[in-house]
mmCIF file with all atom_site columns, C-alpha atoms in Angstrom:
data_model
loop_
_atom_site.group_PDB
_atom_site.id
_atom_site.type_symbol
_atom_site.label_atom_id
_atom_site.label_alt_id
_atom_site.label_comp_id
_atom_site.label_asym_id
_atom_site.label_entity_id
_atom_site.label_seq_id
_atom_site.pdbx_PDB_ins_code
_atom_site.Cartn_x
_atom_site.Cartn_y
_atom_site.Cartn_z
_atom_site.occupancy
_atom_site.B_iso_or_equiv
_atom_site.pdbx_formal_charge
_atom_site.auth_seq_id
_atom_site.auth_comp_id
_atom_site.auth_asym_id
_atom_site.auth_atom_id
_atom_site.pdbx_PDB_model_num
ATOM 1   C CA . ILE A 1 1   ? -8.699  -17.483 0.671   1.00 55.00 ? 1   ILE A CA 1
ATOM 2   C CA . LEU A 1 2   ? -5.279  -17.897 3.045   1.00 55.00 ? 2   LEU A CA 1
ATOM 3   C CA . SER A 1 3   ? -5.520  -20.979 3.969   1.00 57.00 ? 3   SER A CA 1
ATOM 4   C CA . GLN A 1 4   ? -6.356  -22.204 -0.183  1.00 60.00 ? 4   GLN A CA 1
ATOM 5   C CA . GLY A 1 5   ? -3.574  -20.168 -1.568  1.00 63.00 ? 5   GLY A CA 1
ATOM 6   C CA . CYS A 1 6   ? -4.384  -17.503 -3.302  1.00 72.00 ? 6   CYS A CA 1
ATOM 7   C CA . ASP A 1 7   ? -3.365  -19.112 -7.396  1.00 76.00 ? 7   ASP A CA 1
ATOM 8   C CA . GLU A 1 8   ? -7.279  -18.888 -8.343  1.00 77.00 ? 8   GLU A CA 1
ATOM 9   C CA . LEU A 1 9   ? -7.002  -15.333 -7.332  1.00 80.00 ? 9   LEU A CA 1
ATOM 10  C CA . VAL A 1 10  ? -3.898  -15.172 -9.257  1.00 81.00 ? 10  VAL A CA 1
ATOM 11  C CA . ALA A 1 11  ? -5.262  -17.028 -12.446 1.00 81.00 ? 11  ALA A CA 1
ATOM 12  C CA . SER A 1 12  ? -8.249  -14.578 -12.800 1.00 84.00 ? 12  SER A CA 1
ATOM 13  C CA . PRO A 1 13  ? -8.026  -10.865 -12.812 1.00 86.00 ? 13  PRO A CA 1
ATOM 14  C CA . ALA A 1 14  ? -11.611 -10.355 -12.282 1.00 85.00 ? 14  ALA A CA 1
ATOM 15  C CA . LYS A 1 15  ? -11.256 -12.632 -8.771  1.00 84.00 ? 15  LYS A CA 1
ATOM 16  C CA . LEU A 1 16  ? -7.523  -10.408 -8.043  1.00 86.00 ? 16  LEU A CA 1
ATOM 17  C CA . ARG A 1 17  ? -10.142 -7.239  -8.996  1.00 88.00 ? 17  ARG A CA 1
ATOM 18  C CA . GLY A 1 18  ? -11.662 -8.180  -5.917  1.00 86.00 ? 18  GLY A CA 1
ATOM 19  C CA . VAL A 1 19  ? -8.689  -7.832  -3.199  1.00 86.00 ? 19  VAL A CA 1
ATOM 20  C CA . LEU A 1 20  ? -8.853  -3.691  -4.139  1.00 86.00 ? 20  LEU A CA 1
ATOM 21  C CA . LEU A 1 21  ? -12.501 -4.354  -2.968  1.00 87.00 ? 21  LEU A CA 1
ATOM 22  C CA . MET A 1 22  ? -11.948 -5.688  0.376   1.00 87.00 ? 22  MET A CA 1
ATOM 23  C CA . PHE A 1 23  ? -9.573  -2.769  0.630   1.00 88.00 ? 23  PHE A CA 1
ATOM 24  C CA . GLY A 1 24  ? -11.238 -0.357  0.440   1.00 85.00 ? 24  GLY A CA 1
ATOM 25  C CA . HIS A 1 25  ? -14.078 -1.942  2.729   1.00 83.00 ? 25  HIS A CA 1
ATOM 26  C CA . ARG A 1 26  ? -15.497 0.450   5.202   1.00 81.00 ? 26  ARG A CA 1
ATOM 27  C CA . SER A 1 27  ? -14.428 -1.318  8.598   1.00 78.00 ? 27  SER A CA 1
ATOM 28  C CA . LEU A 1 28  ? -11.286 -1.401  7.768   1.00 78.00 ? 28  LEU A CA 1
ATOM 29  C CA . GLN A 1 29  ? -11.312 2.424   8.704   1.00 74.00 ? 29  GLN A CA 1
ATOM 30  C CA . ASP A 1 30  ? -11.296 1.335   12.544  1.00 72.00 ? 30  ASP A CA 1
ATOM 31  C CA . PRO A 1 31  ? -8.092  1.758   13.922  1.00 67.00 ? 31  PRO A CA 1
ATOM 32  C CA . THR A 1 32  ? -9.522  -0.455  16.761  1.00 70.00 ? 32  THR A CA 1
ATOM 33  C CA . ASN A 1 33  ? -9.062  -4.004  15.647  1.00 73.00 ? 33  ASN A CA 1
ATOM 34  C CA . PHE A 1 34  ? -6.943  -4.566  12.924  1.00 84.00 ? 34  PHE A CA 1
ATOM 35  C CA . GLU A 1 35  ? -7.617  -8.834  13.067  1.00 85.00 ? 35  GLU A CA 1
ATOM 36  C CA . ILE A 1 36  ? -9.258  -8.676  9.407   1.00 86.00 ? 36  ILE A CA 1
ATOM 37  C CA . LEU A 1 37  ? -6.791  -6.302  8.170   1.00 89.00 ? 37  LEU A CA 1
ATOM 38  C CA . LYS A 1 38  ? -3.874  -8.035  8.705   1.00 88.00 ? 38  LYS A CA 1
ATOM 39  C CA . LYS A 1 39  ? -6.053  -11.357 7.724   1.00 89.00 ? 39  LYS A CA 1
ATOM 40  C CA . LEU A 1 40  ? -5.836  -8.368  4.148   1.00 91.00 ? 40  LEU A CA 1
ATOM 41  C CA . LEU A 1 41  ? -2.517  -8.153  4.236   1.00 92.00 ? 41  LEU A CA 1
ATOM 42  C CA . GLN A 1 42  ? -1.222  -11.712 3.978   1.00 91.00 ? 42  GLN A CA 1
ATOM 43  C CA . LEU A 1 43  ? -3.022  -12.046 0.561   1.00 92.00 ? 43  LEU A CA 1
ATOM 44  C CA . ALA A 1 44  ? -1.063  -9.007  -0.421  1.00 93.00 ? 44  ALA A CA 1
ATOM 45  C CA . SER A 1 45  ? 2.036   -10.374 0.642   1.00 92.00 ? 45  SER A CA 1
ATOM 46  C CA . ARG A 1 46  ? 1.531   -14.124 -0.712  1.00 91.00 ? 46  ARG A CA 1
ATOM 47  C CA . LEU A 1 47  ? 0.230   -11.945 -3.991  1.00 92.00 ? 47  LEU A CA 1
ATOM 48  C CA . HIS A 1 48  ? 2.866   -9.316  -3.953  1.00 93.00 ? 48  HIS A CA 1
ATOM 49  C CA . ALA A 1 49  ? 6.011   -12.549 -4.441  1.00 91.00 ? 49  ALA A CA 1
ATOM 50  C CA . VAL A 1 50  ? 3.662   -13.487 -7.619  1.00 91.00 ? 50  VAL A CA 1
ATOM 51  C CA . PRO A 1 51  ? 4.746   -11.075 -10.078 1.00 93.00 ? 51  PRO A CA 1
ATOM 52  C CA . SER A 1 52  ? 2.047   -10.985 -12.494 1.00 92.00 ? 52  SER A CA 1
ATOM 53  C CA . ALA A 1 53  ? -0.126  -10.160 -9.758  1.00 92.00 ? 53  ALA A CA 1
ATOM 54  C CA . ARG A 1 54  ? 1.748   -7.984  -8.330  1.00 95.00 ? 54  ARG A CA 1
ATOM 55  C CA . ASP A 1 55  ? 2.171   -5.630  -11.484 1.00 95.00 ? 55  ASP A CA 1
ATOM 56  C CA . THR A 1 56  ? -1.927  -5.979  -12.047 1.00 93.00 ? 56  THR A CA 1
ATOM 57  C CA . LEU A 1 57  ? -1.871  -5.055  -8.566  1.00 95.00 ? 57  LEU A CA 1
ATOM 58  C CA . VAL A 1 58  ? 0.163   -2.222  -9.266  1.00 96.00 ? 58  VAL A CA 1
ATOM 59  C CA . ARG A 1 59  ? -0.786  -1.109  -12.533 1.00 94.00 ? 59  ARG A CA 1
ATOM 60  C CA . TRP A 1 60  ? -4.788  -1.029  -10.780 1.00 94.00 ? 60  TRP A CA 1
ATOM 61  C CA . TYR A 1 61  ? -3.538  1.273   -8.560  1.00 95.00 ? 61  TYR A CA 1
ATOM 62  C CA . SER A 1 62  ? -2.044  3.347   -10.427 1.00 94.00 ? 62  SER A CA 1
ATOM 63  C CA . ILE A 1 63  ? -5.070  4.551   -12.078 1.00 92.00 ? 63  ILE A CA 1
ATOM 64  C CA . VAL A 1 64  ? -7.513  4.474   -8.958  1.00 93.00 ? 64  VAL A CA 1
ATOM 65  C CA . PRO A 1 65  ? -9.164  7.895   -7.508  1.00 93.00 ? 65  PRO A CA 1
ATOM 66  C CA . LEU A 1 66  ? -6.055  9.148   -6.124  1.00 94.00 ? 66  LEU A CA 1
ATOM 67  C CA . GLU A 1 67  ? -7.675  9.201   -1.950  1.00 94.00 ? 67  GLU A CA 1
ATOM 68  C CA . VAL A 1 68  ? -7.995  4.965   -2.798  1.00 93.00 ? 68  VAL A CA 1
ATOM 69  C CA . LEU A 1 69  ? -4.506  4.797   -2.996  1.00 94.00 ? 69  LEU A CA 1
ATOM 70  C CA . GLU A 1 70  ? -3.528  7.677   0.225   1.00 94.00 ? 70  GLU A CA 1
ATOM 71  C CA . ASN A 1 71  ? -6.545  5.524   2.242   1.00 92.00 ? 71  ASN A CA 1
ATOM 72  C CA . HIS A 1 72  ? -4.537  2.517   1.616   1.00 93.00 ? 72  HIS A CA 1
ATOM 73  C CA . LEU A 1 73  ? -1.648  3.492   2.148   1.00 94.00 ? 73  LEU A CA 1
ATOM 74  C CA . VAL A 1 74  ? -2.511  5.575   5.757   1.00 91.00 ? 74  VAL A CA 1
ATOM 75  C CA . GLN A 1 75  ? -4.499  2.055   6.361   1.00 90.00 ? 75  GLN A CA 1
ATOM 76  C CA . ALA A 1 76  ? -1.178  -0.082  6.313   1.00 91.00 ? 76  ALA A CA 1
ATOM 77  C CA . ASN A 1 77  ? 0.695   2.964   7.827   1.00 90.00 ? 77  ASN A CA 1
ATOM 78  C CA . GLN A 1 78  ? -1.380  2.430   10.803  1.00 88.00 ? 78  GLN A CA 1
ATOM 79  C CA . LEU A 1 79  ? -1.253  -0.882  11.031  1.00 85.00 ? 79  LEU A CA 1
ATOM 80  C CA . VAL A 1 80  ? 2.677   -0.817  11.433  1.00 86.00 ? 80  VAL A CA 1
ATOM 81  C CA . THR A 1 81  ? 2.657   2.339   13.990  1.00 84.00 ? 81  THR A CA 1
ATOM 82  C CA . LEU A 1 82  ? 0.408   1.295   16.241  1.00 81.00 ? 82  LEU A CA 1
ATOM 83  C CA . SER A 1 83  ? 2.002   -2.854  15.487  1.00 79.00 ? 83  SER A CA 1
ATOM 84  C CA . LEU A 1 84  ? 5.725   -1.469  16.680  1.00 77.00 ? 84  LEU A CA 1
ATOM 85  C CA . ILE A 1 85  ? 4.065   0.627   19.021  1.00 76.00 ? 85  ILE A CA 1
ATOM 86  C CA . GLU A 1 86  ? 1.533   -1.636  21.043  1.00 75.00 ? 86  GLU A CA 1
ATOM 87  C CA . ALA A 1 87  ? 4.627   -4.261  20.541  1.00 71.00 ? 87  ALA A CA 1
ATOM 88  C CA . GLN A 1 88  ? 7.683   -1.443  21.992  1.00 69.00 ? 88  GLN A CA 1
ATOM 89  C CA . PHE A 1 89  ? 5.257   -1.109  25.299  1.00 67.00 ? 89  PHE A CA 1
ATOM 90  C CA . ALA A 1 90  ? 4.437   -4.549  25.566  1.00 65.00 ? 90  ALA A CA 1
ATOM 91  C CA . CYS A 1 91  ? 8.140   -5.642  25.389  1.00 61.00 ? 91  CYS A CA 1
ATOM 92  C CA . GLU A 1 92  ? 9.807   -2.908  27.710  1.00 64.00 ? 92  GLU A CA 1
ATOM 93  C CA . CYS A 1 93  ? 13.199  -5.087  28.802  1.00 54.00 ? 93  CYS A CA 1
ATOM 94  C CA . SER A 1 94  ? 15.364  -2.928  30.891  1.00 50.00 ? 94  SER A CA 1
ATOM 95  C CA . ASN A 1 95  ? 17.876  -5.369  31.797  1.00 50.00 ? 95  ASN A CA 1
ATOM 96  C CA . THR A 1 96  ? 18.358  -6.675  27.963  1.00 52.00 ? 96  THR A CA 1
ATOM 97  C CA . THR A 1 97  ? 20.212  -4.795  23.849  1.00 52.00 ? 97  THR A CA 1
ATOM 98  C CA . SER A 1 98  ? 18.218  -2.878  21.847  1.00 54.00 ? 98  SER A CA 1
ATOM 99  C CA . VAL A 1 99  ? 19.078  -6.259  19.215  1.00 52.00 ? 99  VAL A CA 1
ATOM 100 C CA . GLU A 1 100 ? 17.398  -8.779  21.761  1.00 56.00 ? 100 GLU A CA 1
ATOM 101 C CA . VAL A 1 101 ? 15.003  -5.539  22.470  1.00 54.00 ? 101 VAL A CA 1
ATOM 102 C CA . GLY A 1 102 ? 13.816  -6.137  18.786  1.00 58.00 ? 102 GLY A CA 1
ATOM 103 C CA . MET A 1 103 ? 14.256  -9.646  18.998  1.00 57.00 ? 103 MET A CA 1
ATOM 104 C CA . GLU A 1 104 ? 11.160  -9.843  21.322  1.00 60.00 ? 104 GLU A CA 1
ATOM 105 C CA . ILE A 1 105 ? 9.096   -7.067  19.438  1.00 59.00 ? 105 ILE A CA 1
ATOM 106 C CA . ALA A 1 106 ? 9.395   -9.042  16.700  1.00 56.00 ? 106 ALA A CA 1
ATOM 107 C CA . LYS A 1 107 ? 7.731   -11.665 18.487  1.00 60.00 ? 107 LYS A CA 1
ATOM 108 C CA . TYR A 1 108 ? 5.539   -10.327 20.281  1.00 58.00 ? 108 TYR A CA 1
ATOM 109 C CA . GLU A 1 109 ? 1.629   -11.544 18.479  1.00 60.00 ? 109 GLU A CA 1
ATOM 110 C CA . ASN A 1 110 ? 2.995   -11.939 15.587  1.00 65.00 ? 110 ASN A CA 1
ATOM 111 C CA . CYS A 1 111 ? 3.932   -8.311  14.501  1.00 69.00 ? 111 CYS A CA 1
ATOM 112 C CA . ALA A 1 112 ? 7.419   -9.301  12.022  1.00 77.00 ? 112 ALA A CA 1
ATOM 113 C CA . TRP A 1 113 ? 4.431   -10.372 10.204  1.00 82.00 ? 113 TRP A CA 1
ATOM 114 C CA . HIS A 1 114 ? 2.092   -8.519  10.461  1.00 84.00 ? 114 HIS A CA 1
ATOM 115 C CA . VAL A 1 115 ? 4.426   -6.116  9.960   1.00 86.00 ? 115 VAL A CA 1
ATOM 116 C CA . ARG A 1 116 ? 6.027   -7.442  6.788   1.00 89.00 ? 116 ARG A CA 1
ATOM 117 C CA . ASP A 1 117 ? 3.023   -8.086  5.094   1.00 92.00 ? 117 ASP A CA 1
ATOM 118 C CA . ALA A 1 118 ? 2.011   -4.487  5.796   1.00 92.00 ? 118 ALA A CA 1
ATOM 119 C CA . LEU A 1 119 ? 5.416   -2.676  3.901   1.00 91.00 ? 119 LEU A CA 1
ATOM 120 C CA . ARG A 1 120 ? 5.357   -5.673  1.304   1.00 93.00 ? 120 ARG A CA 1
ATOM 121 C CA . PHE A 1 121 ? 1.639   -4.111  0.345   1.00 96.00 ? 121 PHE A CA 1
ATOM 122 C CA . MET A 1 122 ? 3.224   -0.442  1.027   1.00 95.00 ? 122 MET A CA 1
ATOM 123 C CA . ASP A 1 123 ? 5.553   -2.012  -1.751  1.00 96.00 ? 123 ASP A CA 1
ATOM 124 C CA . ILE A 1 124 ? 2.451   -2.249  -4.381  1.00 97.00 ? 124 ILE A CA 1
ATOM 125 C CA . LEU A 1 125 ? 1.722   0.822   -3.775  1.00 97.00 ? 125 LEU A CA 1
ATOM 126 C CA . PHE A 1 126 ? 5.438   2.481   -3.348  1.00 97.00 ? 126 PHE A CA 1
ATOM 127 C CA . GLN A 1 127 ? 5.243   1.169   -7.156  1.00 97.00 ? 127 GLN A CA 1
ATOM 128 C CA . ALA A 1 128 ? 1.872   2.105   -8.597  1.00 96.00 ? 128 ALA A CA 1
ATOM 129 C CA . ASN A 1 129 ? 2.887   6.195   -7.095  1.00 96.00 ? 129 ASN A CA 1
ATOM 130 C CA . ARG A 1 130 ? 5.814   6.186   -8.895  1.00 96.00 ? 130 ARG A CA 1
ATOM 131 C CA . GLN A 1 131 ? 4.087   4.640   -12.712 1.00 95.00 ? 131 GLN A CA 1
ATOM 132 C CA . ARG A 1 132 ? 1.578   7.914   -11.670 1.00 93.00 ? 132 ARG A CA 1
ATOM 133 C CA . GLN A 1 133 ? 4.631   10.554  -10.953 1.00 93.00 ? 133 GLN A CA 1
ATOM 134 C CA . ALA A 1 134 ? 6.251   8.616   -14.501 1.00 92.00 ? 134 ALA A CA 1
ATOM 135 C CA . ARG A 1 135 ? 2.897   9.315   -16.709 1.00 89.00 ? 135 ARG A CA 1
ATOM 136 C CA . ASN A 1 136 ? 3.075   13.139  -14.795 1.00 88.00 ? 136 ASN A CA 1
ATOM 137 C CA . LEU A 1 137 ? 6.580   13.703  -16.109 1.00 87.00 ? 137 LEU A CA 1
ATOM 138 C CA . ASP A 1 138 ? 5.976   12.049  -18.966 1.00 87.00 ? 138 ASP A CA 1
ATOM 139 C CA . TRP A 1 139 ? 6.439   14.928  -22.575 1.00 89.00 ? 139 TRP A CA 1
ATOM 140 C CA . ARG A 1 140 ? 3.596   13.402  -23.771 1.00 89.00 ? 140 ARG A CA 1
ATOM 141 C CA . THR A 1 141 ? 2.083   14.789  -20.442 1.00 85.00 ? 141 THR A CA 1
ATOM 142 C CA . ILE A 1 142 ? 3.765   17.874  -20.973 1.00 85.00 ? 142 ILE A CA 1
ATOM 143 C CA . ARG A 1 143 ? 2.330   17.642  -24.448 1.00 90.00 ? 143 ARG A CA 1
ATOM 144 C CA . LYS A 1 144 ? -0.971  17.494  -23.972 1.00 89.00 ? 144 LYS A CA 1
ATOM 145 C CA . ALA A 1 145 ? -0.920  19.774  -21.122 1.00 86.00 ? 145 ALA A CA 1
ATOM 146 C CA . GLN A 1 146 ? 0.627   22.805  -23.304 1.00 89.00 ? 146 GLN A CA 1
ATOM 147 C CA . ARG A 1 147 ? -1.674  22.150  -25.855 1.00 90.00 ? 147 ARG A CA 1
ATOM 148 C CA . LEU A 1 148 ? -4.685  22.380  -23.125 1.00 88.00 ? 148 LEU A CA 1
ATOM 149 C CA . GLN A 1 149 ? -3.532  25.330  -22.330 1.00 88.00 ? 149 GLN A CA 1
ATOM 150 C CA . ARG A 1 150 ? -3.382  27.371  -24.816 1.00 91.00 ? 150 ARG A CA 1
ATOM 151 C CA . GLN A 1 151 ? -6.852  26.508  -25.658 1.00 91.00 ? 151 GLN A CA 1
ATOM 152 C CA . GLY A 1 152 ? -7.947  28.193  -22.252 1.00 91.00 ? 152 GLY A CA 1
ATOM 153 C CA . GLU A 1 153 ? -8.585  24.898  -20.181 1.00 89.00 ? 153 GLU A CA 1
ATOM 154 C CA . LYS A 1 154 ? -6.461  22.040  -18.267 1.00 86.00 ? 154 LYS A CA 1
ATOM 155 C CA . LEU A 1 155 ? -5.544  19.130  -17.855 1.00 82.00 ? 155 LEU A CA 1
ATOM 156 C CA . GLU A 1 156 ? -8.418  17.274  -15.198 1.00 84.00 ? 156 GLU A CA 1
ATOM 157 C CA . ASP A 1 157 ? -6.713  13.549  -14.978 1.00 81.00 ? 157 ASP A CA 1
ATOM 158 C CA . GLU A 1 158 ? -7.445  12.271  -11.263 1.00 80.00 ? 158 GLU A CA 1
ATOM 159 C CA . SER A 1 159 ? -4.034  8.881   -12.745 1.00 80.00 ? 159 SER A CA 1
ATOM 160 C CA . LEU A 1 160 ? -1.790  11.737  -13.171 1.00 84.00 ? 160 LEU A CA 1
ATOM 161 C CA . LYS A 1 161 ? -2.213  12.710  -9.772  1.00 88.00 ? 161 LYS A CA 1
ATOM 162 C CA . PHE A 1 162 ? 0.839   11.264  -7.103  1.00 91.00 ? 162 PHE A CA 1
ATOM 163 C CA . LEU A 1 163 ? 1.275   11.060  -3.578  1.00 94.00 ? 163 LEU A CA 1
ATOM 164 C CA . PRO A 1 164 ? 4.824   13.004  -1.977  1.00 91.00 ? 164 PRO A CA 1
ATOM 165 C CA . PHE A 1 165 ? 7.085   9.949   -1.195  1.00 91.00 ? 165 PHE A CA 1
ATOM 166 C CA . ALA A 1 166 ? 7.013   11.087  3.006   1.00 89.00 ? 166 ALA A CA 1
ATOM 167 C CA . GLN A 1 167 ? 3.911   9.872   2.935   1.00 91.00 ? 167 GLN A CA 1
ATOM 168 C CA . PHE A 1 168 ? 5.634   6.743   2.144   1.00 90.00 ? 168 PHE A CA 1
ATOM 169 C CA . HIS A 1 169 ? 7.450   7.277   5.839   1.00 86.00 ? 169 HIS A CA 1
ATOM 170 C CA . ASN A 1 170 ? 7.235   5.549   8.762   1.00 80.00 ? 170 ASN A CA 1
ATOM 171 C CA . ASP A 1 171 ? 8.547   6.557   12.061  1.00 73.00 ? 171 ASP A CA 1
ATOM 172 C CA . ALA A 1 172 ? 7.734   3.729   13.852  1.00 68.00 ? 172 ALA A CA 1
ATOM 173 C CA . ILE A 1 173 ? 9.995   1.801   11.954  1.00 65.00 ? 173 ILE A CA 1
ATOM 174 C CA . ASN A 1 174 ? 12.996  4.023   12.662  1.00 54.00 ? 174 ASN A CA 1
#
């Protein structure tokens, strides 16, 4: 897909939905091998550049179960953290400026590209989370919850749950 471009994915929502399925594959849960995840993040980064594809992914991620959104965020965060830590250890330079060390870290096994791709994917997840939060705080949702509460019921809509902002923070970047 990466070598042929993502035009076909962008043109077909059914094929674009496959991206969500790929990120949910169990083999991506293994933090010892990020090679497949790096390729998927590269694909997500390319899709992020196409507004229609990005908006579609944001819309879909805004309605998936919160656990799915959180798992995909954790995967991207792990890649960023471990890539930066690994690059820092590999590029220890004692007689250089912090800018030179930063440049060495960025060059280490294409770390800058992988981190950039992960951050673009995290932006998709962040925008989806913001949509979830907006739905939760919408006056219609609040009104519906109040009506149900008067009837002795509780509004249970998975798409109204959202992640706290702190989960999108990554200490390795600082």
